[in-house]
mmCIF file with all atom_site columns, C-alpha atoms and ligand atoms in Angstrom:
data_model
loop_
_atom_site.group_PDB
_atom_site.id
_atom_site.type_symbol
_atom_site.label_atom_id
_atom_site.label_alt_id
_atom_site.label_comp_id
_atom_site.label_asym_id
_atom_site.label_entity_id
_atom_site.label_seq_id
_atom_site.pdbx_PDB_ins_code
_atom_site.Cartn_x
_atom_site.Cartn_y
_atom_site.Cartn_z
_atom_site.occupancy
_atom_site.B_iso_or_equiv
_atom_site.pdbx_formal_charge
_atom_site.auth_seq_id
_atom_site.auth_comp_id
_atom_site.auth_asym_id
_atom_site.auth_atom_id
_atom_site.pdbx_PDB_model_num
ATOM   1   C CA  . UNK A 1 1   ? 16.753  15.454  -6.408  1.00 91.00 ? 19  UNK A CA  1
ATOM   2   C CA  . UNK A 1 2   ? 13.511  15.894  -4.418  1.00 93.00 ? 20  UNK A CA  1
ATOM   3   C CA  . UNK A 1 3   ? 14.361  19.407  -3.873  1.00 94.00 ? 21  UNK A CA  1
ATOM   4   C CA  . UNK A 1 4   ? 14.843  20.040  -7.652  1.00 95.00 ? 22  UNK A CA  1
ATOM   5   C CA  . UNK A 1 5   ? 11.890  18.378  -8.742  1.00 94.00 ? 23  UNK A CA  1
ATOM   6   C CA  . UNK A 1 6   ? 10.057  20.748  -5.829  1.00 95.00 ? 24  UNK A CA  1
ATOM   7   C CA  . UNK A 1 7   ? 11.074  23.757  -8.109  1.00 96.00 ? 25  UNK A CA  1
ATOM   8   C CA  . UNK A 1 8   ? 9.257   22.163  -11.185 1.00 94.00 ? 26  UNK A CA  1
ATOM   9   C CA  . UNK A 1 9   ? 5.293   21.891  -9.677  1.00 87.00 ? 27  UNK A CA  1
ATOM   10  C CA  . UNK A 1 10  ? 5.043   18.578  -10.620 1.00 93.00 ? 28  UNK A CA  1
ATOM   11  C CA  . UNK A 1 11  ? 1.861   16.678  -9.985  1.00 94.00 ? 29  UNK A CA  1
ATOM   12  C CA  . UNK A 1 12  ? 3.291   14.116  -8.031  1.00 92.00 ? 30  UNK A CA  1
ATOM   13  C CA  . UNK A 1 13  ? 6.860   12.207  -8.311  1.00 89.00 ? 31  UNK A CA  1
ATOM   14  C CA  . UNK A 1 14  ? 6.404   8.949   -8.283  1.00 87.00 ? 32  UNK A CA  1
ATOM   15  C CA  . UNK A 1 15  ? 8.248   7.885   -4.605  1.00 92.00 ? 33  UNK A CA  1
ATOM   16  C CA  . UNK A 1 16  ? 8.333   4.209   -3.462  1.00 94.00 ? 34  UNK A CA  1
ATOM   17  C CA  . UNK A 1 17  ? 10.185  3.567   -0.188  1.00 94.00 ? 35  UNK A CA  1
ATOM   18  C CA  . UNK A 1 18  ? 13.400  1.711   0.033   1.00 92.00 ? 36  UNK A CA  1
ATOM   19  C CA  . UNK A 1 19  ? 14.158  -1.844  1.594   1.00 89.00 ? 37  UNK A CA  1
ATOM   20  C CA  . UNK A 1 20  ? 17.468  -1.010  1.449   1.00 89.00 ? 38  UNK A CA  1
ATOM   21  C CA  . UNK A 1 21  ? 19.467  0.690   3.999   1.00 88.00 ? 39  UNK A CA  1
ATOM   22  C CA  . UNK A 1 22  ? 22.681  1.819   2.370   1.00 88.00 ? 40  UNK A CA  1
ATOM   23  C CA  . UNK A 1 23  ? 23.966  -0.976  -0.050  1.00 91.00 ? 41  UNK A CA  1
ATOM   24  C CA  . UNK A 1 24  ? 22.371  -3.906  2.437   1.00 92.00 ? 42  UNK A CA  1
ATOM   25  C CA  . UNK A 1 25  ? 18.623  -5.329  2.270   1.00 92.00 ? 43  UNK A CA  1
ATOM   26  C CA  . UNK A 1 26  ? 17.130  -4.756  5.612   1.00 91.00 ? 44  UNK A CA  1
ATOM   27  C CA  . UNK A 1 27  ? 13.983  -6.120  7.158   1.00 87.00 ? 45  UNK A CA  1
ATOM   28  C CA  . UNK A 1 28  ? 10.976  -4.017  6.947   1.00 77.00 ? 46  UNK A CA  1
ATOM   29  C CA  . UNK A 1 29  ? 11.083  -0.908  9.341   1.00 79.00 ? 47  UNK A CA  1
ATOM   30  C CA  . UNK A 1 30  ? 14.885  -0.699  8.888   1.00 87.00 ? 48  UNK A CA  1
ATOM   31  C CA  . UNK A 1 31  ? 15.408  1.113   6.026   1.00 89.00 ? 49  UNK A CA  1
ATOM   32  C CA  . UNK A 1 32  ? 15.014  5.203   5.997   1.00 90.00 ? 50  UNK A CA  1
ATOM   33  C CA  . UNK A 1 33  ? 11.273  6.536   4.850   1.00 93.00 ? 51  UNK A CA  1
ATOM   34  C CA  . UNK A 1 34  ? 11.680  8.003   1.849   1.00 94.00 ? 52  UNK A CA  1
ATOM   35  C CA  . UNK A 1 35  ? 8.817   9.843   2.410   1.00 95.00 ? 53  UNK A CA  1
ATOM   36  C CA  . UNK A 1 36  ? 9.876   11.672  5.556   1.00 95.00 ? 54  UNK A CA  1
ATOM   37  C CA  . UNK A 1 37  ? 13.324  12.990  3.756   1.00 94.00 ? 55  UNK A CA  1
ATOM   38  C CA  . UNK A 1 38  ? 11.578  14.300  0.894   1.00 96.00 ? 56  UNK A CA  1
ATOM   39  C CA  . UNK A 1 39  ? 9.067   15.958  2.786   1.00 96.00 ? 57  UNK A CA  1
ATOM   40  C CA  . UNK A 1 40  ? 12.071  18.030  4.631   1.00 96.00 ? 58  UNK A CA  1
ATOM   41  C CA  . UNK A 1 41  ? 12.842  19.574  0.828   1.00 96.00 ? 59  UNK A CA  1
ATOM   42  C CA  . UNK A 1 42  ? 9.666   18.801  -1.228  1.00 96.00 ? 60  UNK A CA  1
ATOM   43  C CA  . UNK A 1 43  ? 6.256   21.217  -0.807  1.00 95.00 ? 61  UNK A CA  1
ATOM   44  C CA  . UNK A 1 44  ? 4.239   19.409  -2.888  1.00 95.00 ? 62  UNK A CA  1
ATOM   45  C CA  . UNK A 1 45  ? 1.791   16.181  -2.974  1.00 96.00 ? 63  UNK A CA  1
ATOM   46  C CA  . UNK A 1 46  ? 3.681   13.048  -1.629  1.00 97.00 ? 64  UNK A CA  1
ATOM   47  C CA  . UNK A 1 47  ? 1.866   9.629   -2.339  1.00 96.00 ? 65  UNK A CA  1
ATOM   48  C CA  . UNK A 1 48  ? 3.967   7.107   -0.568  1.00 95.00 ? 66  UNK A CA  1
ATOM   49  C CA  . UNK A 1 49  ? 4.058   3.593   -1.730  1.00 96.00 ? 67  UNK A CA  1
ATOM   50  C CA  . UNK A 1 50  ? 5.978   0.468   -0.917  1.00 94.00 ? 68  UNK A CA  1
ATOM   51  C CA  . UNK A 1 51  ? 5.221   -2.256  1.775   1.00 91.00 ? 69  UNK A CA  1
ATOM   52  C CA  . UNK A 1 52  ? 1.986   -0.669  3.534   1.00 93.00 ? 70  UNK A CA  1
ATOM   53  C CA  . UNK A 1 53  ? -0.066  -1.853  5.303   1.00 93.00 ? 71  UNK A CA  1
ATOM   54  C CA  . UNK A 1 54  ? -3.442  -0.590  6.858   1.00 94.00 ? 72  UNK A CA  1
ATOM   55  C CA  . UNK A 1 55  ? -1.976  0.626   9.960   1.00 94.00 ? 73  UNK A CA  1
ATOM   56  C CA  . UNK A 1 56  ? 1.251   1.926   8.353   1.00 93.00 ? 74  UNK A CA  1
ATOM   57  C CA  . UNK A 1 57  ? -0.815  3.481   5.426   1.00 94.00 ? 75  UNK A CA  1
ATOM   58  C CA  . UNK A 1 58  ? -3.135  5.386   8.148   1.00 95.00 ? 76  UNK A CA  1
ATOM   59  C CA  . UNK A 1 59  ? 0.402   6.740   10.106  1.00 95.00 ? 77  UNK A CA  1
ATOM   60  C CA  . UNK A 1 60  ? 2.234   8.311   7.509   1.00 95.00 ? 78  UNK A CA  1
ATOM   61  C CA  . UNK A 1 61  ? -0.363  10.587  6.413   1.00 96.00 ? 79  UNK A CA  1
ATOM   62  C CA  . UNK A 1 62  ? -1.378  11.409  9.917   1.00 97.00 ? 80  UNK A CA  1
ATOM   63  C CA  . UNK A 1 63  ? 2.182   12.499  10.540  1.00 96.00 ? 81  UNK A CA  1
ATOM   64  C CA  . UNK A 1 64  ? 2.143   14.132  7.332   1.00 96.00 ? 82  UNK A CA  1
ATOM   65  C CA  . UNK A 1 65  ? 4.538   12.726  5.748   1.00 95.00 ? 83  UNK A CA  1
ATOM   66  C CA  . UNK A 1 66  ? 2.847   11.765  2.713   1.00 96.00 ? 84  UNK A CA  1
ATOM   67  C CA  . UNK A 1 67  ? -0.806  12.797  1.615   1.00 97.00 ? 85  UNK A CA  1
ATOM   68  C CA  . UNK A 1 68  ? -1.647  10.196  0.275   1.00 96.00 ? 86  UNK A CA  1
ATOM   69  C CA  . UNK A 1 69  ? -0.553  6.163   0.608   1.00 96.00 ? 87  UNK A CA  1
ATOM   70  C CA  . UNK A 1 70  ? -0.562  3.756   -2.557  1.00 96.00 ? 88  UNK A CA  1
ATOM   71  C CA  . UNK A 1 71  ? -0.604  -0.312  -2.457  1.00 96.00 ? 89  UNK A CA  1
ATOM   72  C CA  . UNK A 1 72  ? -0.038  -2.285  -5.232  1.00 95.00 ? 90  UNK A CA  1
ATOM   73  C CA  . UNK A 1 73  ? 0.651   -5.994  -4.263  1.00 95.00 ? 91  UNK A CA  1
ATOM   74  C CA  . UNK A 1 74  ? -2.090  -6.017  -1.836  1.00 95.00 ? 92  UNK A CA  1
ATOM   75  C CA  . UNK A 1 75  ? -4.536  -4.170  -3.869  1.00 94.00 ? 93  UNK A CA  1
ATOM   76  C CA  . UNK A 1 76  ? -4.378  -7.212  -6.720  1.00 94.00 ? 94  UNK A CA  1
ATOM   77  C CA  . UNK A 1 77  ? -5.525  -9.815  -4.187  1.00 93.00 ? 95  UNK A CA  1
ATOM   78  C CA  . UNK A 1 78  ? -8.116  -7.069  -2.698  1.00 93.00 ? 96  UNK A CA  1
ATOM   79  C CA  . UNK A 1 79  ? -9.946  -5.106  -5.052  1.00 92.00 ? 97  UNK A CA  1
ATOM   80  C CA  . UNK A 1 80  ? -11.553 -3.975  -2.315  1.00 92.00 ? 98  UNK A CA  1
ATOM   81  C CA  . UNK A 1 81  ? -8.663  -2.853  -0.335  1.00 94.00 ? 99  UNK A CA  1
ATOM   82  C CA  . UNK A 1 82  ? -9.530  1.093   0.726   1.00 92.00 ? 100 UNK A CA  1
ATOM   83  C CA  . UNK A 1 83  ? -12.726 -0.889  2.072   1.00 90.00 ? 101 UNK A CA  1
ATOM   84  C CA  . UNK A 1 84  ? -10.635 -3.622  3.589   1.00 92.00 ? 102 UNK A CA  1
ATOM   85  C CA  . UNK A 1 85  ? -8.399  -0.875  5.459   1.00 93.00 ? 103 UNK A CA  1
ATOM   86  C CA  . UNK A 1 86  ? -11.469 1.163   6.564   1.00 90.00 ? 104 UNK A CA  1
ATOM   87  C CA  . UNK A 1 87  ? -12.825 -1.865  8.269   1.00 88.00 ? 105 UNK A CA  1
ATOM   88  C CA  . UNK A 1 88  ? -9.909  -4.306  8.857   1.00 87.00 ? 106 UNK A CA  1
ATOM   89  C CA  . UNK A 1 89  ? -11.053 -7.311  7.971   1.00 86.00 ? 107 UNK A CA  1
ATOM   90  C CA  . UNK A 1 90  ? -8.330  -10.138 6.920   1.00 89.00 ? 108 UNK A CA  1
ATOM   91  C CA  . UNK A 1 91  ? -6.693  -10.015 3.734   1.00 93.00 ? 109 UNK A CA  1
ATOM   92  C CA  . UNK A 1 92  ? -5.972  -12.114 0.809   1.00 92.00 ? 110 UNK A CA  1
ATOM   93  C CA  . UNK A 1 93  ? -2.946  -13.212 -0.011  1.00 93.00 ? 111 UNK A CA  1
ATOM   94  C CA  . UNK A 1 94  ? -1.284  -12.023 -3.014  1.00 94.00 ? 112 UNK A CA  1
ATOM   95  C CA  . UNK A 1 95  ? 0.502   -14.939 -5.333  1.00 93.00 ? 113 UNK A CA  1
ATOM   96  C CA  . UNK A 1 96  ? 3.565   -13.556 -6.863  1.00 94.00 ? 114 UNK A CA  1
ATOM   97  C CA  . UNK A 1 97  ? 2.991   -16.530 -9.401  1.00 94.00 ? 115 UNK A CA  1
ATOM   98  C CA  . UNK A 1 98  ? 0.185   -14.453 -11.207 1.00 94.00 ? 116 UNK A CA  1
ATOM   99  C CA  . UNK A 1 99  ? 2.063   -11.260 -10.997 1.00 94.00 ? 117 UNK A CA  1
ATOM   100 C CA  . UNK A 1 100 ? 3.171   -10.893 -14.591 1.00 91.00 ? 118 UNK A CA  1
ATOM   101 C CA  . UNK A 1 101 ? 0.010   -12.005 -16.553 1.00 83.00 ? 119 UNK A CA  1
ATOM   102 C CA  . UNK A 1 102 ? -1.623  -15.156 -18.287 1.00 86.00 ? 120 UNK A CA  1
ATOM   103 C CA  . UNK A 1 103 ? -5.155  -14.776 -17.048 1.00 90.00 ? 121 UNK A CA  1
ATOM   104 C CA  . UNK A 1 104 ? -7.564  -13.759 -14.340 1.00 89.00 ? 122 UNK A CA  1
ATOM   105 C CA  . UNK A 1 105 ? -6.214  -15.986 -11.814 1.00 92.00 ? 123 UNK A CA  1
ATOM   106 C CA  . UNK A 1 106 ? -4.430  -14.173 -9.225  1.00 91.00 ? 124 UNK A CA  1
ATOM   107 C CA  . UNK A 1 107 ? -5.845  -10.629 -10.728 1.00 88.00 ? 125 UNK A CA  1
ATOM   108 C CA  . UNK A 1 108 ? -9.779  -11.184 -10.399 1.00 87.00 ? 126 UNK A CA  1
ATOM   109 C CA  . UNK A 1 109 ? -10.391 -14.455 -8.586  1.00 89.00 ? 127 UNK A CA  1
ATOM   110 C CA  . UNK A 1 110 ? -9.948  -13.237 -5.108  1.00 88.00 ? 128 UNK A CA  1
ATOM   111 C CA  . UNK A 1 111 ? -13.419 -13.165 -2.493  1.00 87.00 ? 129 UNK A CA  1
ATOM   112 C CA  . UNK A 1 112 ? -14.262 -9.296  -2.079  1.00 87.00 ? 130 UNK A CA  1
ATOM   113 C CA  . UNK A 1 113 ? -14.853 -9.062  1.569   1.00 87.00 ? 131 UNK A CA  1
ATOM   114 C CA  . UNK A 1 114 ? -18.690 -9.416  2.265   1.00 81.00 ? 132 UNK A CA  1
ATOM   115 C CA  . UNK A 1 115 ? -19.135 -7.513  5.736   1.00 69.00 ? 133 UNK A CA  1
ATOM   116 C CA  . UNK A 1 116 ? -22.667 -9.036  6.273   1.00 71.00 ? 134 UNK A CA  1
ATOM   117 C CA  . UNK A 1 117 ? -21.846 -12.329 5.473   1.00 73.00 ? 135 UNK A CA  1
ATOM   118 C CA  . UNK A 1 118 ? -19.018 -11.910 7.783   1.00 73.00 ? 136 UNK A CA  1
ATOM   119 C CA  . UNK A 1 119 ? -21.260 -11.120 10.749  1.00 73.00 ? 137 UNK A CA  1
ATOM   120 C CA  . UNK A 1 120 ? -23.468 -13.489 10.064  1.00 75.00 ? 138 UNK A CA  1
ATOM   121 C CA  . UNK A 1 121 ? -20.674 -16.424 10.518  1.00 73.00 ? 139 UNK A CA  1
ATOM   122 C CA  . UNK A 1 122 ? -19.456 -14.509 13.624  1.00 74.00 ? 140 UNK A CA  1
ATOM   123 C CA  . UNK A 1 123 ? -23.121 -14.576 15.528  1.00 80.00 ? 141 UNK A CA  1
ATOM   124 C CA  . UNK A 1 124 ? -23.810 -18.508 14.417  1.00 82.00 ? 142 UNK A CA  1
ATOM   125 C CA  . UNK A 1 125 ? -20.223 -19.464 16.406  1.00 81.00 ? 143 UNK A CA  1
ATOM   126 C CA  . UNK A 1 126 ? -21.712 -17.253 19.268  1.00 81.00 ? 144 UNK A CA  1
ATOM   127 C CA  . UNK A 1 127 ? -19.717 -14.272 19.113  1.00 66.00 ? 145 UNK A CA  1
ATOM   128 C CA  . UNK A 1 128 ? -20.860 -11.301 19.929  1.00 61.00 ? 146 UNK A CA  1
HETATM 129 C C1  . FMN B 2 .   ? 3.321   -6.854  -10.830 1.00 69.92 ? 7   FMN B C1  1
HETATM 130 C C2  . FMN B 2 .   ? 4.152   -5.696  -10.406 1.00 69.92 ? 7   FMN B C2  1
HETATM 131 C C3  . FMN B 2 .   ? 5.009   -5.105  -11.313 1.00 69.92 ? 7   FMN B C3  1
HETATM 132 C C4  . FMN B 2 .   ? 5.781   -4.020  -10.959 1.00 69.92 ? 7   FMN B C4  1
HETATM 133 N N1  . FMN B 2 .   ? 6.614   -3.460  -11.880 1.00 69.92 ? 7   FMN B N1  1
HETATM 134 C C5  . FMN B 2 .   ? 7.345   -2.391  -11.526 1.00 69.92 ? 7   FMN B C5  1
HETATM 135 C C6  . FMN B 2 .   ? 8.211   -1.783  -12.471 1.00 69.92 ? 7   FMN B C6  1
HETATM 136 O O1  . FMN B 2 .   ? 8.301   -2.193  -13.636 1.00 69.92 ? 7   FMN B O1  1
HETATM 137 N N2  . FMN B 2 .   ? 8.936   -0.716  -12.079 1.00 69.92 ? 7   FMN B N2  1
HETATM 138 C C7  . FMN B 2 .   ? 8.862   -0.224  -10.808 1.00 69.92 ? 7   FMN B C7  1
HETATM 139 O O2  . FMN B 2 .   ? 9.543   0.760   -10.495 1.00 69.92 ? 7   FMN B O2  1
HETATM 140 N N3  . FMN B 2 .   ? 8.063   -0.797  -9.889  1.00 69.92 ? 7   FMN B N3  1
HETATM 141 C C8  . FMN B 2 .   ? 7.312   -1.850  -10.224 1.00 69.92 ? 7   FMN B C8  1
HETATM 142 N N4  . FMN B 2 .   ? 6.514   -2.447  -9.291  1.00 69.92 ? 7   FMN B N4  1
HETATM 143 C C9  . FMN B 2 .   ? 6.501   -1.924  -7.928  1.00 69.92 ? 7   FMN B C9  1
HETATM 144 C C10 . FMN B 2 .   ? 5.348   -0.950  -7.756  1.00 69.92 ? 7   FMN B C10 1
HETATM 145 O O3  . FMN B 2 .   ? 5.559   0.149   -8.596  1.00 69.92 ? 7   FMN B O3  1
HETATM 146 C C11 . FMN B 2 .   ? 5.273   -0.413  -6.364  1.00 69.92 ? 7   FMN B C11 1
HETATM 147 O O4  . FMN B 2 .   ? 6.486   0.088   -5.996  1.00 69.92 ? 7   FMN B O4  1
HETATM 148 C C12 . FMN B 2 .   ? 4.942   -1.412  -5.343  1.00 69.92 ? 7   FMN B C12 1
HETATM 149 O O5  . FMN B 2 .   ? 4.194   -2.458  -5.839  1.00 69.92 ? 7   FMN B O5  1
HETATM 150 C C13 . FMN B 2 .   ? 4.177   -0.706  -4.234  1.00 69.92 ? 7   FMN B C13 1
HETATM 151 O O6  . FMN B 2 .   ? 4.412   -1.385  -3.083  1.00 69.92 ? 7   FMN B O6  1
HETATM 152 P P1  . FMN B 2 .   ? 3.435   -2.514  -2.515  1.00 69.92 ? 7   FMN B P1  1
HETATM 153 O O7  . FMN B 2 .   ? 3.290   -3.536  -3.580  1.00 69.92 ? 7   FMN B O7  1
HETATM 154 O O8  . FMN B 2 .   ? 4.177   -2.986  -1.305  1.00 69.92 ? 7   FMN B O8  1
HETATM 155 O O9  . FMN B 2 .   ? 2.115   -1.840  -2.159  1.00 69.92 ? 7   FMN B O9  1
HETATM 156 C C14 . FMN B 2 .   ? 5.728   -3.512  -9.634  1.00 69.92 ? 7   FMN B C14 1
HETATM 157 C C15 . FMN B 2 .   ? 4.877   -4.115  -8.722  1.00 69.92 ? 7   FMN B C15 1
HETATM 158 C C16 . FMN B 2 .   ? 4.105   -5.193  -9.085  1.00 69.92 ? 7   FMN B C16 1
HETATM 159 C C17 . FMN B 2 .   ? 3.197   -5.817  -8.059  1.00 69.92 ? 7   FMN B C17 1
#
């Protein structure tokens, strides 16, 4: 499929990676990377999504196998998440609860990470 869609210039397919390996659920890290298998037959912009983390977003564009990485549980309990990977500071949890609507909570009620504030806390217990 990725290799017909390649034909068709698309701006982007929509590509979100698997966590299952064959017919079975497998554990994270045990199912095939999408990304890298469409990348064998697909020329065009890859933004992989599904199960990233900082780390894991930073890899698979540095191996090229996607350009670009996008988060979507993690980025609704961090609004501030591109920030949050850049500097690695912990973060929120998401609460599946909220997913699917009602009101702010679990959408817009999370702390945005506050880098000064952070350092500040760090040199009053003495570290450096
Ligand atoms: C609240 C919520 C609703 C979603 N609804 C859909 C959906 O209707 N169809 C779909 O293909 N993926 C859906 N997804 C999955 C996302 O499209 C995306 O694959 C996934 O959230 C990205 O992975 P990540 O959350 O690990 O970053 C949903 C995700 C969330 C958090």
């Amino acid at each position: 499929m990725a290799a017909e869609l390649d034909k068709r210039k698309l701006a982007y397919p929509p590509l979100i990676e698997p966590r299952i390996n064959g017919n079975a659920e497998v554990a994270a890290g045990l199912a095939p990377v999408a990304a890298v298998l469409q990348r064998k037959v697909y020329a065009g912009t890859i933004i992989a999504a599904g199960g990233f983390d900082a780390d894991g977003a930073a890899s698979i564009v540095r191996l090229g196998d996607a350009d670009l990485d996008a988060s979507g549980r993690l980025f609704i309990a961090n609004l501030d998440l591109p920030r949050r990977f850049a500097m690695d500071p912990p973060l929120n949890a998401y609460d599946r609860a909220t997913f699917y609507g009602g009101d702010q909570r679990g959408y817009a009620d999370h702390p945005s990470y506050d880098a000064t504030a952070a350092r500040a806390s760090l040199q009053q217990q003495g570290t450096p």
